């Protein structure tokens, strides 16, 4: 009887530990998926920035506007805790319904910031854009990602 009681206690502790580790693995897998999704969005932005010109953020560091290689006006910004992209062939701007999400709906972006250097004409600096993105997951997991891109189009 005592042996059965000890066995039941050990099985209960082992199964609780196993279930807790399964929950932790699920949280980490979801968070890893979110970080991968944001990394893909950052790489998408970086590819377009490399061949872009006429960068501006008009004093708002959470929005990046520029002209891409196809002469389209492109704008990136954070909408509803996700990164979104809008492009138009005319310079009149993006309507709120013209933005298309780059990140999956389940990804929670906590902040998006663009720092522009060398974008003024005649400053003899190559245009560089630094992108900061914060990602938040379950259980208050957080990670900040950063990349700096240099435009291939020289300033004139």
mmCIF file of C-alpha atoms in Angstrom:
data_model
loop_
_atom_site.group_PDB
_atom_site.id
_atom_site.type_symbol
_atom_site.label_atom_id
_atom_site.label_comp_id
_atom_site.label_asym_id
_atom_site.label_seq_id
_atom_site.Cartn_x
_atom_site.Cartn_y
_atom_site.Cartn_z
ATOM 1 C CA UNK A 1 0.000 0.000 0.000
ATOM 2 C CA UNK A 2 2.841 2.391 0.893
ATOM 3 C CA UNK A 3 4.689 1.462 -2.300
ATOM 4 C CA UNK A 4 1.559 2.161 -4.363
ATOM 5 C CA UNK A 5 1.159 5.550 -2.672
ATOM 6 C CA UNK A 6 4.789 6.513 -3.347
ATOM 7 C CA UNK A 7 4.437 5.325 -6.946
ATOM 8 C CA UNK A 8 1.303 7.473 -7.462
ATOM 9 C CA UNK A 9 3.068 10.538 -6.042
ATOM 10 C CA UNK A 10 6.068 10.008 -8.330
ATOM 11 C CA UNK A 11 3.847 9.506 -11.386
ATOM 12 C CA UNK A 12 1.870 12.662 -10.525
ATOM 13 C CA UNK A 13 5.038 14.752 -10.189
ATOM 14 C CA UNK A 14 6.515 13.322 -13.379
ATOM 15 C CA UNK A 15 3.342 13.913 -15.419
ATOM 16 C CA UNK A 16 2.979 17.486 -14.092
ATOM 17 C CA UNK A 17 6.583 18.203 -15.045
ATOM 18 C CA UNK A 18 6.049 16.672 -18.480
ATOM 19 C CA UNK A 19 2.886 18.751 -19.090
ATOM 20 C CA UNK A 20 4.643 21.937 -17.967
ATOM 21 C CA UNK A 21 7.528 21.270 -20.338
ATOM 22 C CA UNK A 22 5.060 20.688 -23.203
ATOM 23 C CA UNK A 23 3.406 24.052 -22.479
ATOM 24 C CA UNK A 24 6.789 25.797 -22.373
ATOM 25 C CA UNK A 25 7.792 24.159 -25.657
ATOM 26 C CA UNK A 26 4.569 25.380 -27.296
ATOM 27 C CA UNK A 27 5.146 28.959 -26.088
ATOM 28 C CA UNK A 28 8.745 28.922 -27.320
ATOM 29 C CA UNK A 29 7.772 27.440 -30.696
ATOM 30 C CA UNK A 30 5.084 30.105 -31.196
ATOM 31 C CA UNK A 31 7.500 32.864 -30.221
ATOM 32 C CA UNK A 32 10.171 31.485 -32.540
ATOM 33 C CA UNK A 33 7.631 31.461 -35.370
ATOM 34 C CA UNK A 34 6.758 35.103 -34.622
ATOM 35 C CA UNK A 35 10.414 36.151 -34.657
ATOM 36 C CA UNK A 36 10.958 34.302 -37.951
ATOM 37 C CA UNK A 37 7.937 36.059 -39.451
ATOM 38 C CA UNK A 38 9.221 39.493 -38.390
ATOM 39 C CA UNK A 39 12.707 38.646 -39.691
ATOM 40 C CA UNK A 40 11.165 37.791 -43.056
ATOM 41 C CA UNK A 41 9.272 41.118 -43.057
ATOM 42 C CA UNK A 42 12.493 42.981 -42.242
ATOM 43 C CA UNK A 43 14.316 41.221 -45.081
ATOM 44 C CA UNK A 44 11.466 42.128 -47.451
ATOM 45 C CA UNK A 45 11.795 45.778 -46.414
ATOM 46 C CA UNK A 46 15.595 45.634 -46.718
ATOM 47 C CA UNK A 47 15.485 44.300 -50.290
ATOM 48 C CA UNK A 48 13.214 47.144 -51.363
ATOM 49 C CA UNK A 49 15.186 49.806 -49.476
ATOM 50 C CA UNK A 50 18.469 48.720 -51.104
ATOM 51 C CA UNK A 51 17.179 49.766 -54.526
ATOM 52 C CA UNK A 52 15.142 52.740 -53.316
ATOM 53 C CA UNK A 53 15.732 56.478 -53.185
ATOM 54 C CA UNK A 54 14.161 59.681 -51.867
ATOM 55 C CA UNK A 55 13.802 58.404 -48.293
ATOM 56 C CA UNK A 56 11.787 60.365 -45.781
ATOM 57 C CA UNK A 57 9.972 59.873 -42.538
ATOM 58 C CA UNK A 58 8.688 63.467 -42.191
ATOM 59 C CA UNK A 59 9.495 63.637 -38.485
ATOM 60 C CA UNK A 60 7.589 60.457 -37.664
ATOM 61 C CA UNK A 61 10.106 57.707 -36.860
ATOM 62 C CA UNK A 62 7.513 54.922 -37.064
ATOM 63 C CA UNK A 63 6.847 55.510 -40.789
ATOM 64 C CA UNK A 64 9.246 55.122 -43.716
ATOM 65 C CA UNK A 65 8.398 56.537 -47.157
ATOM 66 C CA UNK A 66 10.525 56.250 -50.281
ATOM 67 C CA UNK A 67 10.478 55.589 -54.016
ATOM 68 C CA UNK A 68 11.334 52.025 -55.000
ATOM 69 C CA UNK A 69 13.080 50.735 -58.149
ATOM 70 C CA UNK A 70 9.721 50.592 -60.010
ATOM 71 C CA UNK A 71 9.150 54.311 -59.330
ATOM 72 C CA UNK A 72 6.353 53.508 -56.892
ATOM 73 C CA UNK A 73 5.900 55.484 -53.705
ATOM 74 C CA UNK A 74 6.243 52.958 -50.853
ATOM 75 C CA UNK A 75 5.368 53.424 -47.198
ATOM 76 C CA UNK A 76 5.968 51.071 -44.267
ATOM 77 C CA UNK A 77 4.340 51.546 -40.892
ATOM 78 C CA UNK A 78 2.977 49.682 -37.891
ATOM 79 C CA UNK A 79 -0.787 49.061 -37.977
ATOM 80 C CA UNK A 80 -2.670 46.941 -35.417
ATOM 81 C CA UNK A 81 0.525 45.504 -33.874
ATOM 82 C CA UNK A 82 1.823 44.370 -37.254
ATOM 83 C CA UNK A 83 4.054 45.749 -40.008
ATOM 84 C CA UNK A 84 2.186 46.925 -43.111
ATOM 85 C CA UNK A 85 3.197 48.138 -46.574
ATOM 86 C CA UNK A 86 1.461 50.499 -48.981
ATOM 87 C CA UNK A 87 2.525 51.547 -52.444
ATOM 88 C CA UNK A 88 1.061 53.876 -55.027
ATOM 89 C CA UNK A 89 2.190 54.920 -58.472
ATOM 90 C CA UNK A 90 1.299 58.519 -57.670
ATOM 91 C CA UNK A 91 2.711 60.567 -54.808
ATOM 92 C CA UNK A 92 -0.682 61.366 -53.276
ATOM 93 C CA UNK A 93 -0.138 58.958 -50.386
ATOM 94 C CA UNK A 94 -1.645 55.806 -48.964
ATOM 95 C CA UNK A 95 -5.206 55.415 -47.826
ATOM 96 C CA UNK A 96 -5.751 53.478 -44.626
ATOM 97 C CA UNK A 97 -7.268 50.577 -46.585
ATOM 98 C CA UNK A 98 -4.327 50.583 -49.026
ATOM 99 C CA UNK A 99 -1.966 49.025 -46.489
ATOM 100 C CA UNK A 100 -1.257 45.312 -46.781
ATOM 101 C CA UNK A 101 0.162 43.428 -43.786
ATOM 102 C CA UNK A 102 3.677 42.000 -44.019
ATOM 103 C CA UNK A 103 3.446 40.109 -40.735
ATOM 104 C CA UNK A 104 1.014 37.347 -39.817
ATOM 105 C CA UNK A 105 -2.053 38.338 -37.735
ATOM 106 C CA UNK A 106 -0.883 36.317 -34.723
ATOM 107 C CA UNK A 107 2.466 38.194 -34.586
ATOM 108 C CA UNK A 108 2.520 41.062 -32.072
ATOM 109 C CA UNK A 109 4.941 43.862 -32.937
ATOM 110 C CA UNK A 110 5.476 46.153 -29.940
ATOM 111 C CA UNK A 111 7.372 48.910 -31.741
ATOM 112 C CA UNK A 112 8.669 49.862 -35.173
ATOM 113 C CA UNK A 113 11.205 52.625 -35.644
ATOM 114 C CA UNK A 114 13.185 53.874 -38.632
ATOM 115 C CA UNK A 115 16.336 55.997 -38.292
ATOM 116 C CA UNK A 116 17.481 57.695 -41.481
ATOM 117 C CA UNK A 117 21.018 58.989 -42.028
ATOM 118 C CA UNK A 118 22.544 60.546 -45.111
ATOM 119 C CA UNK A 119 19.208 61.131 -46.827
ATOM 120 C CA UNK A 120 19.662 64.883 -47.412
ATOM 121 C CA UNK A 121 20.925 65.753 -50.873
ATOM 122 C CA UNK A 122 24.469 67.108 -50.944
ATOM 123 C CA UNK A 123 25.471 65.803 -47.499
ATOM 124 C CA UNK A 124 28.099 63.496 -49.108
ATOM 125 C CA UNK A 125 26.785 60.503 -47.121
ATOM 126 C CA UNK A 126 25.283 57.335 -48.508
ATOM 127 C CA UNK A 127 21.641 56.868 -47.496
ATOM 128 C CA UNK A 128 21.288 54.388 -44.616
ATOM 129 C CA UNK A 129 18.137 53.252 -42.886
ATOM 130 C CA UNK A 130 18.218 51.497 -39.532
ATOM 131 C CA UNK A 131 15.114 49.485 -38.683
ATOM 132 C CA UNK A 132 14.238 48.594 -35.078
ATOM 133 C CA UNK A 133 11.415 46.113 -34.444
ATOM 134 C CA UNK A 134 10.218 44.796 -31.087
ATOM 135 C CA UNK A 135 8.342 41.485 -30.933
ATOM 136 C CA UNK A 136 6.200 40.346 -27.992
ATOM 137 C CA UNK A 137 5.044 36.794 -27.397
ATOM 138 C CA UNK A 138 3.116 34.822 -24.818
ATOM 139 C CA UNK A 139 4.257 34.921 -21.197
ATOM 140 C CA UNK A 140 5.690 38.413 -21.877
ATOM 141 C CA UNK A 141 8.581 37.087 -23.985
ATOM 142 C CA UNK A 142 10.237 39.986 -25.807
ATOM 143 C CA UNK A 143 12.967 40.407 -28.385
ATOM 144 C CA UNK A 144 14.232 43.443 -30.278
ATOM 145 C CA UNK A 145 15.533 43.084 -33.827
ATOM 146 C CA UNK A 146 17.629 45.628 -35.684
ATOM 147 C CA UNK A 147 19.156 45.919 -39.126
ATOM 148 C CA UNK A 148 20.830 48.705 -41.082
ATOM 149 C CA UNK A 149 20.484 48.930 -44.853
ATOM 150 C CA UNK A 150 22.459 51.062 -47.248
ATOM 151 C CA UNK A 151 20.816 52.153 -50.483
ATOM 152 C CA UNK A 152 22.578 51.049 -53.664
ATOM 153 C CA UNK A 153 21.394 54.204 -55.424
ATOM 154 C CA UNK A 154 24.043 56.923 -54.912
ATOM 155 C CA UNK A 155 22.932 60.385 -53.893
ATOM 156 C CA UNK A 156 23.231 62.936 -56.636
#
